[in-house]
Amino acid sequence: MRMLAVLAAAAVAIGGITYDHYLVYLKRTEWDKPARIYEVRTGQAVTVGHVTWTASFESVPSLPGGQTSERGSVWMRIDLRRTAADERGTAKTGDPSELLLEDRGGRRWATVLDDGETRPERLAVGTESRLTAYARIPEAQTDEVHLLLRPSNYRADIPTDKLFTADLEPNDDVIRVRR
């Protein structure tokens, strides 16, 4: 009986590791390529999934706490504004599932959302909600980076116990914001 339990535990452990490696493989082979890419200019609004997004970004001398960038790099502040385009968009309160800066060569830099901002429980139709993020990039890429934003498909009106069984909209649209 113990031997059967050990074999079952080993099978579960090996299966879990294999599945994890498979997910990494899918990510690296760009399995999650976007179905649609919306190309916009900084400050231009675009509606995706019942939410209207507007984004702009610029280099700043320091972070809000006063931290300056190291020599050869700059901080980029990313200002996001989102508005529910209709009643279905009022529950779309999730932070973007991806928010990156990318240069012409395809190099990407991660961003960090400002945790000091209060996020609304529901968006109001026509009322703007703001998010701010920061990224540190090489100074040489300041003028050539663009923003990649993948809106979340999270809905605040789905109970927590139903999140994994709910029928969510696909999370395969990307907004590319260029200067």
mmCIF file with all atom_site columns, C-alpha atoms in Angstrom:
data_model
loop_
_atom_site.group_PDB
_atom_site.id
_atom_site.type_symbol
_atom_site.label_atom_id
_atom_site.label_alt_id
_atom_site.label_comp_id
_atom_site.label_asym_id
_atom_site.label_entity_id
_atom_site.label_seq_id
_atom_site.pdbx_PDB_ins_code
_atom_site.Cartn_x
_atom_site.Cartn_y
_atom_site.Cartn_z
_atom_site.occupancy
_atom_site.B_iso_or_equiv
_atom_site.pdbx_formal_charge
_atom_site.auth_seq_id
_atom_site.auth_comp_id
_atom_site.auth_asym_id
_atom_site.auth_atom_id
_atom_site.pdbx_PDB_model_num
ATOM 1   C CA . MET A 1 1   ? 0.000   0.000  0.000   1.00 0.00 ? 1   MET A CA 1
ATOM 2   C CA . ARG A 1 2   ? 2.851   2.376  0.825   1.00 0.00 ? 2   ARG A CA 1
ATOM 3   C CA . MET A 1 3   ? 4.535   1.597  -2.441  1.00 0.00 ? 3   MET A CA 1
ATOM 4   C CA . LEU A 1 4   ? 1.338   2.506  -4.309  1.00 0.00 ? 4   LEU A CA 1
ATOM 5   C CA . ALA A 1 5   ? 1.128   5.810  -2.426  1.00 0.00 ? 5   ALA A CA 1
ATOM 6   C CA . VAL A 1 6   ? 4.791   6.583  -3.204  1.00 0.00 ? 6   VAL A CA 1
ATOM 7   C CA . LEU A 1 7   ? 4.265   5.804  -6.888  1.00 0.00 ? 7   LEU A CA 1
ATOM 8   C CA . ALA A 1 8   ? 1.134   7.975  -7.011  1.00 0.00 ? 8   ALA A CA 1
ATOM 9   C CA . ALA A 1 9   ? 2.951   10.880 -5.322  1.00 0.00 ? 9   ALA A CA 1
ATOM 10  C CA . ALA A 1 10  ? 5.884   10.535 -7.730  1.00 0.00 ? 10  ALA A CA 1
ATOM 11  C CA . ALA A 1 11  ? 3.527   10.500 -10.729 1.00 0.00 ? 11  ALA A CA 1
ATOM 12  C CA . VAL A 1 12  ? 1.793   13.656 -9.498  1.00 0.00 ? 12  VAL A CA 1
ATOM 13  C CA . ALA A 1 13  ? 5.121   15.424 -8.868  1.00 0.00 ? 13  ALA A CA 1
ATOM 14  C CA . ILE A 1 14  ? 6.560   14.478 -12.264 1.00 0.00 ? 14  ILE A CA 1
ATOM 15  C CA . GLY A 1 15  ? 3.294   15.399 -13.984 1.00 0.00 ? 15  GLY A CA 1
ATOM 16  C CA . GLY A 1 16  ? 3.238   18.813 -12.301 1.00 0.00 ? 16  GLY A CA 1
ATOM 17  C CA . ILE A 1 17  ? 6.815   19.581 -13.314 1.00 0.00 ? 17  ILE A CA 1
ATOM 18  C CA . THR A 1 18  ? 6.166   18.431 -16.876 1.00 0.00 ? 18  THR A CA 1
ATOM 19  C CA . TYR A 1 19  ? 3.044   20.589 -17.129 1.00 0.00 ? 19  TYR A CA 1
ATOM 20  C CA . ASP A 1 20  ? 4.948   23.605 -15.797 1.00 0.00 ? 20  ASP A CA 1
ATOM 21  C CA . HIS A 1 21  ? 7.708   23.106 -18.372 1.00 0.00 ? 21  HIS A CA 1
ATOM 22  C CA . TYR A 1 22  ? 5.064   22.802 -21.075 1.00 0.00 ? 22  TYR A CA 1
ATOM 23  C CA . LEU A 1 23  ? 3.571   26.161 -20.074 1.00 0.00 ? 23  LEU A CA 1
ATOM 24  C CA . VAL A 1 24  ? 7.045   27.742 -20.184 1.00 0.00 ? 24  VAL A CA 1
ATOM 25  C CA . TYR A 1 25  ? 7.525   26.232 -23.659 1.00 0.00 ? 25  TYR A CA 1
ATOM 26  C CA . LEU A 1 26  ? 4.220   27.697 -24.839 1.00 0.00 ? 26  LEU A CA 1
ATOM 27  C CA . LYS A 1 27  ? 5.146   31.123 -23.472 1.00 0.00 ? 27  LYS A CA 1
ATOM 28  C CA . ARG A 1 28  ? 8.586   31.101 -25.087 1.00 0.00 ? 28  ARG A CA 1
ATOM 29  C CA . THR A 1 29  ? 7.224   30.008 -28.450 1.00 0.00 ? 29  THR A CA 1
ATOM 30  C CA . GLU A 1 30  ? 4.747   32.896 -28.345 1.00 0.00 ? 30  GLU A CA 1
ATOM 31  C CA . TRP A 1 31  ? 1.738   30.621 -28.007 1.00 0.00 ? 31  TRP A CA 1
ATOM 32  C CA . ASP A 1 32  ? -0.122  33.581 -26.564 1.00 0.00 ? 32  ASP A CA 1
ATOM 33  C CA . LYS A 1 33  ? 0.325   35.829 -29.601 1.00 0.00 ? 33  LYS A CA 1
ATOM 34  C CA . PRO A 1 34  ? -2.376  38.472 -29.673 1.00 0.00 ? 34  PRO A CA 1
ATOM 35  C CA . ALA A 1 35  ? -5.360  37.974 -31.953 1.00 0.00 ? 35  ALA A CA 1
ATOM 36  C CA . ARG A 1 36  ? -5.631  41.722 -32.535 1.00 0.00 ? 36  ARG A CA 1
ATOM 37  C CA . ILE A 1 37  ? -3.152  44.532 -32.074 1.00 0.00 ? 37  ILE A CA 1
ATOM 38  C CA . TYR A 1 38  ? -4.617  48.025 -31.824 1.00 0.00 ? 38  TYR A CA 1
ATOM 39  C CA . GLU A 1 39  ? -2.054  50.603 -32.977 1.00 0.00 ? 39  GLU A CA 1
ATOM 40  C CA . VAL A 1 40  ? -2.572  54.055 -31.453 1.00 0.00 ? 40  VAL A CA 1
ATOM 41  C CA . ARG A 1 41  ? -0.551  57.189 -30.785 1.00 0.00 ? 41  ARG A CA 1
ATOM 42  C CA . THR A 1 42  ? 0.160   58.427 -27.293 1.00 0.00 ? 42  THR A CA 1
ATOM 43  C CA . GLY A 1 43  ? -2.922  60.196 -25.950 1.00 0.00 ? 43  GLY A CA 1
ATOM 44  C CA . GLN A 1 44  ? -5.261  58.574 -28.504 1.00 0.00 ? 44  GLN A CA 1
ATOM 45  C CA . ALA A 1 45  ? -8.225  56.613 -27.106 1.00 0.00 ? 45  ALA A CA 1
ATOM 46  C CA . VAL A 1 46  ? -9.088  53.065 -28.153 1.00 0.00 ? 46  VAL A CA 1
ATOM 47  C CA . THR A 1 47  ? -11.933 50.852 -26.940 1.00 0.00 ? 47  THR A CA 1
ATOM 48  C CA . VAL A 1 48  ? -11.110 47.213 -26.242 1.00 0.00 ? 48  VAL A CA 1
ATOM 49  C CA . GLY A 1 49  ? -13.444 44.833 -24.435 1.00 0.00 ? 49  GLY A CA 1
ATOM 50  C CA . HIS A 1 50  ? -15.989 47.493 -23.368 1.00 0.00 ? 50  HIS A CA 1
ATOM 51  C CA . VAL A 1 51  ? -13.279 49.703 -21.819 1.00 0.00 ? 51  VAL A CA 1
ATOM 52  C CA . THR A 1 52  ? -11.768 52.791 -23.449 1.00 0.00 ? 52  THR A CA 1
ATOM 53  C CA . TRP A 1 53  ? -8.023  53.129 -22.819 1.00 0.00 ? 53  TRP A CA 1
ATOM 54  C CA . THR A 1 54  ? -5.776  56.166 -23.255 1.00 0.00 ? 54  THR A CA 1
ATOM 55  C CA . ALA A 1 55  ? -2.064  55.938 -22.532 1.00 0.00 ? 55  ALA A CA 1
ATOM 56  C CA . SER A 1 56  ? 0.878   58.283 -22.557 1.00 0.00 ? 56  SER A CA 1
ATOM 57  C CA . PHE A 1 57  ? 4.453   57.911 -21.367 1.00 0.00 ? 57  PHE A CA 1
ATOM 58  C CA . GLU A 1 58  ? 7.454   60.158 -20.846 1.00 0.00 ? 58  GLU A CA 1
ATOM 59  C CA . SER A 1 59  ? 10.838  60.144 -19.173 1.00 0.00 ? 59  SER A CA 1
ATOM 60  C CA . VAL A 1 60  ? 10.982  61.625 -15.675 1.00 0.00 ? 60  VAL A CA 1
ATOM 61  C CA . PRO A 1 61  ? 14.021  62.597 -13.571 1.00 0.00 ? 61  PRO A CA 1
ATOM 62  C CA . SER A 1 62  ? 13.002  60.492 -10.564 1.00 0.00 ? 62  SER A CA 1
ATOM 63  C CA . LEU A 1 63  ? 10.328  58.309 -8.989  1.00 0.00 ? 63  LEU A CA 1
ATOM 64  C CA . PRO A 1 64  ? 7.740   59.893 -6.656  1.00 0.00 ? 64  PRO A CA 1
ATOM 65  C CA . GLY A 1 65  ? 9.833   58.883 -3.619  1.00 0.00 ? 65  GLY A CA 1
ATOM 66  C CA . GLY A 1 66  ? 12.842  60.737 -5.029  1.00 0.00 ? 66  GLY A CA 1
ATOM 67  C CA . GLN A 1 67  ? 14.792  57.718 -6.312  1.00 0.00 ? 67  GLN A CA 1
ATOM 68  C CA . THR A 1 68  ? 16.785  58.772 -9.370  1.00 0.00 ? 68  THR A CA 1
ATOM 69  C CA . SER A 1 69  ? 17.900  56.428 -12.134 1.00 0.00 ? 69  SER A CA 1
ATOM 70  C CA . GLU A 1 70  ? 21.417  55.113 -12.440 1.00 0.00 ? 70  GLU A CA 1
ATOM 71  C CA . ARG A 1 71  ? 23.836  56.542 -14.976 1.00 0.00 ? 71  ARG A CA 1
ATOM 72  C CA . GLY A 1 72  ? 22.915  55.454 -18.505 1.00 0.00 ? 72  GLY A CA 1
ATOM 73  C CA . SER A 1 73  ? 19.259  54.788 -17.698 1.00 0.00 ? 73  SER A CA 1
ATOM 74  C CA . VAL A 1 74  ? 16.073  56.821 -17.306 1.00 0.00 ? 74  VAL A CA 1
ATOM 75  C CA . TRP A 1 75  ? 12.747  56.350 -15.570 1.00 0.00 ? 75  TRP A CA 1
ATOM 76  C CA . MET A 1 76  ? 9.672   56.308 -17.766 1.00 0.00 ? 76  MET A CA 1
ATOM 77  C CA . ARG A 1 77  ? 6.312   57.254 -16.253 1.00 0.00 ? 77  ARG A CA 1
ATOM 78  C CA . ILE A 1 78  ? 3.323   55.632 -17.918 1.00 0.00 ? 78  ILE A CA 1
ATOM 79  C CA . ASP A 1 79  ? -0.060  57.282 -17.415 1.00 0.00 ? 79  ASP A CA 1
ATOM 80  C CA . LEU A 1 80  ? -3.074  55.078 -18.164 1.00 0.00 ? 80  LEU A CA 1
ATOM 81  C CA . ARG A 1 81  ? -6.666  56.259 -18.217 1.00 0.00 ? 81  ARG A CA 1
ATOM 82  C CA . ARG A 1 82  ? -9.562  53.880 -18.612 1.00 0.00 ? 82  ARG A CA 1
ATOM 83  C CA . THR A 1 83  ? -13.276 54.483 -18.862 1.00 0.00 ? 83  THR A CA 1
ATOM 84  C CA . ALA A 1 84  ? -16.131 52.008 -19.077 1.00 0.00 ? 84  ALA A CA 1
ATOM 85  C CA . ALA A 1 85  ? -17.516 52.392 -22.589 1.00 0.00 ? 85  ALA A CA 1
ATOM 86  C CA . ASP A 1 86  ? -20.840 50.788 -21.635 1.00 0.00 ? 86  ASP A CA 1
ATOM 87  C CA . GLU A 1 87  ? -22.528 48.910 -18.783 1.00 0.00 ? 87  GLU A CA 1
ATOM 88  C CA . ARG A 1 88  ? -20.576 45.694 -19.504 1.00 0.00 ? 88  ARG A CA 1
ATOM 89  C CA . GLY A 1 89  ? -17.318 47.599 -19.046 1.00 0.00 ? 89  GLY A CA 1
ATOM 90  C CA . THR A 1 90  ? -18.120 48.759 -15.504 1.00 0.00 ? 90  THR A CA 1
ATOM 91  C CA . ALA A 1 91  ? -16.992 45.412 -14.048 1.00 0.00 ? 91  ALA A CA 1
ATOM 92  C CA . LYS A 1 92  ? -13.641 45.406 -15.906 1.00 0.00 ? 92  LYS A CA 1
ATOM 93  C CA . THR A 1 93  ? -11.544 46.705 -13.012 1.00 0.00 ? 93  THR A CA 1
ATOM 94  C CA . GLY A 1 94  ? -8.514  44.414 -13.298 1.00 0.00 ? 94  GLY A CA 1
ATOM 95  C CA . ASP A 1 95  ? -5.046  45.851 -13.774 1.00 0.00 ? 95  ASP A CA 1
ATOM 96  C CA . PRO A 1 96  ? -3.563  45.174 -17.207 1.00 0.00 ? 96  PRO A CA 1
ATOM 97  C CA . SER A 1 97  ? -2.374  41.586 -17.482 1.00 0.00 ? 97  SER A CA 1
ATOM 98  C CA . GLU A 1 98  ? 0.685   42.818 -19.399 1.00 0.00 ? 98  GLU A CA 1
ATOM 99  C CA . LEU A 1 99  ? 2.261   46.240 -19.470 1.00 0.00 ? 99  LEU A CA 1
ATOM 100 C CA . LEU A 1 100 ? 5.682   46.503 -21.105 1.00 0.00 ? 100 LEU A CA 1
ATOM 101 C CA . LEU A 1 101 ? 7.926   48.944 -22.900 1.00 0.00 ? 101 LEU A CA 1
ATOM 102 C CA . GLU A 1 102 ? 9.480   47.592 -26.095 1.00 0.00 ? 102 GLU A CA 1
ATOM 103 C CA . ASP A 1 103 ? 12.058  49.016 -28.486 1.00 0.00 ? 103 ASP A CA 1
ATOM 104 C CA . ARG A 1 104 ? 12.391  48.517 -32.245 1.00 0.00 ? 104 ARG A CA 1
ATOM 105 C CA . GLY A 1 105 ? 14.726  45.568 -31.710 1.00 0.00 ? 105 GLY A CA 1
ATOM 106 C CA . GLY A 1 106 ? 12.105  43.683 -29.685 1.00 0.00 ? 106 GLY A CA 1
ATOM 107 C CA . ARG A 1 107 ? 13.803  44.156 -26.309 1.00 0.00 ? 107 ARG A CA 1
ATOM 108 C CA . ARG A 1 108 ? 11.296  44.563 -23.514 1.00 0.00 ? 108 ARG A CA 1
ATOM 109 C CA . TRP A 1 109 ? 11.308  46.227 -20.115 1.00 0.00 ? 109 TRP A CA 1
ATOM 110 C CA . ALA A 1 110 ? 8.941   45.413 -17.284 1.00 0.00 ? 110 ALA A CA 1
ATOM 111 C CA . THR A 1 111 ? 6.815   48.050 -15.610 1.00 0.00 ? 111 THR A CA 1
ATOM 112 C CA . VAL A 1 112 ? 5.619   48.375 -12.039 1.00 0.00 ? 112 VAL A CA 1
ATOM 113 C CA . LEU A 1 113 ? 2.211   49.823 -11.213 1.00 0.00 ? 113 LEU A CA 1
ATOM 114 C CA . ASP A 1 114 ? 2.138   52.526 -8.553  1.00 0.00 ? 114 ASP A CA 1
ATOM 115 C CA . ASP A 1 115 ? 0.696   50.821 -5.461  1.00 0.00 ? 115 ASP A CA 1
ATOM 116 C CA . GLY A 1 116 ? -0.207  54.147 -3.873  1.00 0.00 ? 116 GLY A CA 1
ATOM 117 C CA . GLU A 1 117 ? -3.229  54.562 -6.132  1.00 0.00 ? 117 GLU A CA 1
ATOM 118 C CA . THR A 1 118 ? -6.687  53.427 -5.128  1.00 0.00 ? 118 THR A CA 1
ATOM 119 C CA . ARG A 1 119 ? -8.413  51.271 -7.708  1.00 0.00 ? 119 ARG A CA 1
ATOM 120 C CA . PRO A 1 120 ? -12.203 51.503 -7.998  1.00 0.00 ? 120 PRO A CA 1
ATOM 121 C CA . GLU A 1 121 ? -14.400 48.491 -7.253  1.00 0.00 ? 121 GLU A CA 1
ATOM 122 C CA . ARG A 1 122 ? -16.423 49.325 -10.367 1.00 0.00 ? 122 ARG A CA 1
ATOM 123 C CA . LEU A 1 123 ? -15.829 51.692 -13.222 1.00 0.00 ? 123 LEU A CA 1
ATOM 124 C CA . ALA A 1 124 ? -18.526 54.233 -13.975 1.00 0.00 ? 124 ALA A CA 1
ATOM 125 C CA . VAL A 1 125 ? -19.583 54.747 -17.570 1.00 0.00 ? 125 VAL A CA 1
ATOM 126 C CA . GLY A 1 126 ? -17.916 57.945 -18.762 1.00 0.00 ? 126 GLY A CA 1
ATOM 127 C CA . THR A 1 127 ? -15.859 58.432 -15.570 1.00 0.00 ? 127 THR A CA 1
ATOM 128 C CA . GLU A 1 128 ? -12.093 58.153 -15.927 1.00 0.00 ? 128 GLU A CA 1
ATOM 129 C CA . SER A 1 129 ? -9.989  55.893 -13.704 1.00 0.00 ? 129 SER A CA 1
ATOM 130 C CA . ARG A 1 130 ? -6.234  56.483 -13.656 1.00 0.00 ? 130 ARG A CA 1
ATOM 131 C CA . LEU A 1 131 ? -3.284  54.142 -13.247 1.00 0.00 ? 131 LEU A CA 1
ATOM 132 C CA . THR A 1 132 ? 0.407   55.057 -13.193 1.00 0.00 ? 132 THR A CA 1
ATOM 133 C CA . ALA A 1 133 ? 3.323   52.726 -13.853 1.00 0.00 ? 133 ALA A CA 1
ATOM 134 C CA . TYR A 1 134 ? 7.089   53.155 -13.994 1.00 0.00 ? 134 TYR A CA 1
ATOM 135 C CA . ALA A 1 135 ? 9.907   51.441 -15.875 1.00 0.00 ? 135 ALA A CA 1
ATOM 136 C CA . ARG A 1 136 ? 13.632  51.979 -16.022 1.00 0.00 ? 136 ARG A CA 1
ATOM 137 C CA . ILE A 1 137 ? 15.115  51.716 -19.506 1.00 0.00 ? 137 ILE A CA 1
ATOM 138 C CA . PRO A 1 138 ? 18.488  52.471 -21.084 1.00 0.00 ? 138 PRO A CA 1
ATOM 139 C CA . GLU A 1 139 ? 18.827  56.153 -21.912 1.00 0.00 ? 139 GLU A CA 1
ATOM 140 C CA . ALA A 1 140 ? 19.625  55.335 -25.558 1.00 0.00 ? 140 ALA A CA 1
ATOM 141 C CA . GLN A 1 141 ? 16.147  53.785 -26.028 1.00 0.00 ? 141 GLN A CA 1
ATOM 142 C CA . THR A 1 142 ? 14.195  56.756 -24.637 1.00 0.00 ? 142 THR A CA 1
ATOM 143 C CA . ASP A 1 143 ? 12.994  57.991 -28.017 1.00 0.00 ? 143 ASP A CA 1
ATOM 144 C CA . GLU A 1 144 ? 12.325  54.637 -29.629 1.00 0.00 ? 144 GLU A CA 1
ATOM 145 C CA . VAL A 1 145 ? 10.297  52.673 -27.065 1.00 0.00 ? 145 VAL A CA 1
ATOM 146 C CA . HIS A 1 146 ? 6.593   52.022 -27.407 1.00 0.00 ? 146 HIS A CA 1
ATOM 147 C CA . LEU A 1 147 ? 4.109   50.689 -24.884 1.00 0.00 ? 147 LEU A CA 1
ATOM 148 C CA . LEU A 1 148 ? 2.430   47.280 -25.046 1.00 0.00 ? 148 LEU A CA 1
ATOM 149 C CA . LEU A 1 149 ? -0.755  47.003 -23.002 1.00 0.00 ? 149 LEU A CA 1
ATOM 150 C CA . ARG A 1 150 ? -2.802  43.800 -22.697 1.00 0.00 ? 150 ARG A CA 1
ATOM 151 C CA . PRO A 1 151 ? -6.062  44.619 -20.894 1.00 0.00 ? 151 PRO A CA 1
ATOM 152 C CA . SER A 1 152 ? -7.177  42.096 -18.304 1.00 0.00 ? 152 SER A CA 1
ATOM 153 C CA . ASN A 1 153 ? -10.308 40.029 -18.849 1.00 0.00 ? 153 ASN A CA 1
ATOM 154 C CA . TYR A 1 154 ? -10.996 39.974 -15.090 1.00 0.00 ? 154 TYR A CA 1
ATOM 155 C CA . ARG A 1 155 ? -14.548 40.942 -14.151 1.00 0.00 ? 155 ARG A CA 1
ATOM 156 C CA . ALA A 1 156 ? -15.342 42.246 -10.659 1.00 0.00 ? 156 ALA A CA 1
ATOM 157 C CA . ASP A 1 157 ? -18.911 40.933 -10.902 1.00 0.00 ? 157 ASP A CA 1
ATOM 158 C CA . ILE A 1 158 ? -17.859 37.255 -10.893 1.00 0.00 ? 158 ILE A CA 1
ATOM 159 C CA . PRO A 1 159 ? -17.790 35.681 -7.404  1.00 0.00 ? 159 PRO A CA 1
ATOM 160 C CA . THR A 1 160 ? -14.369 34.436 -6.320  1.00 0.00 ? 160 THR A CA 1
ATOM 161 C CA . ASP A 1 161 ? -15.480 30.800 -6.172  1.00 0.00 ? 161 ASP A CA 1
ATOM 162 C CA . LYS A 1 162 ? -16.586 30.995 -9.825  1.00 0.00 ? 162 LYS A CA 1
ATOM 163 C CA . LEU A 1 163 ? -13.464 32.664 -11.258 1.00 0.00 ? 163 LEU A CA 1
ATOM 164 C CA . PHE A 1 164 ? -11.999 29.454 -12.700 1.00 0.00 ? 164 PHE A CA 1
ATOM 165 C CA . THR A 1 165 ? -15.272 28.206 -14.134 1.00 0.00 ? 165 THR A CA 1
ATOM 166 C CA . ALA A 1 166 ? -16.675 31.488 -15.463 1.00 0.00 ? 166 ALA A CA 1
ATOM 167 C CA . ASP A 1 167 ? -16.872 32.100 -19.182 1.00 0.00 ? 167 ASP A CA 1
ATOM 168 C CA . LEU A 1 168 ? -14.533 35.086 -19.585 1.00 0.00 ? 168 LEU A CA 1
ATOM 169 C CA . GLU A 1 169 ? -13.838 37.049 -22.733 1.00 0.00 ? 169 GLU A CA 1
ATOM 170 C CA . PRO A 1 170 ? -10.564 36.084 -24.416 1.00 0.00 ? 170 PRO A CA 1
ATOM 171 C CA . ASN A 1 171 ? -7.471  37.873 -23.173 1.00 0.00 ? 171 ASN A CA 1
ATOM 172 C CA . ASP A 1 172 ? -5.842  38.141 -26.582 1.00 0.00 ? 172 ASP A CA 1
ATOM 173 C CA . ASP A 1 173 ? -5.994  41.820 -27.538 1.00 0.00 ? 173 ASP A CA 1
ATOM 174 C CA . VAL A 1 174 ? -2.965  44.096 -27.249 1.00 0.00 ? 174 VAL A CA 1
ATOM 175 C CA . ILE A 1 175 ? -2.802  47.876 -27.501 1.00 0.00 ? 175 ILE A CA 1
ATOM 176 C CA . ARG A 1 176 ? 0.479   49.206 -28.917 1.00 0.00 ? 176 ARG A CA 1
ATOM 177 C CA . VAL A 1 177 ? 1.006   52.875 -28.054 1.00 0.00 ? 177 VAL A CA 1
ATOM 178 C CA . ARG A 1 178 ? 3.573   54.714 -30.150 1.00 0.00 ? 178 ARG A CA 1
ATOM 179 C CA . ARG A 1 179 ? 4.864   58.252 -29.833 1.00 0.00 ? 179 ARG A CA 1
#
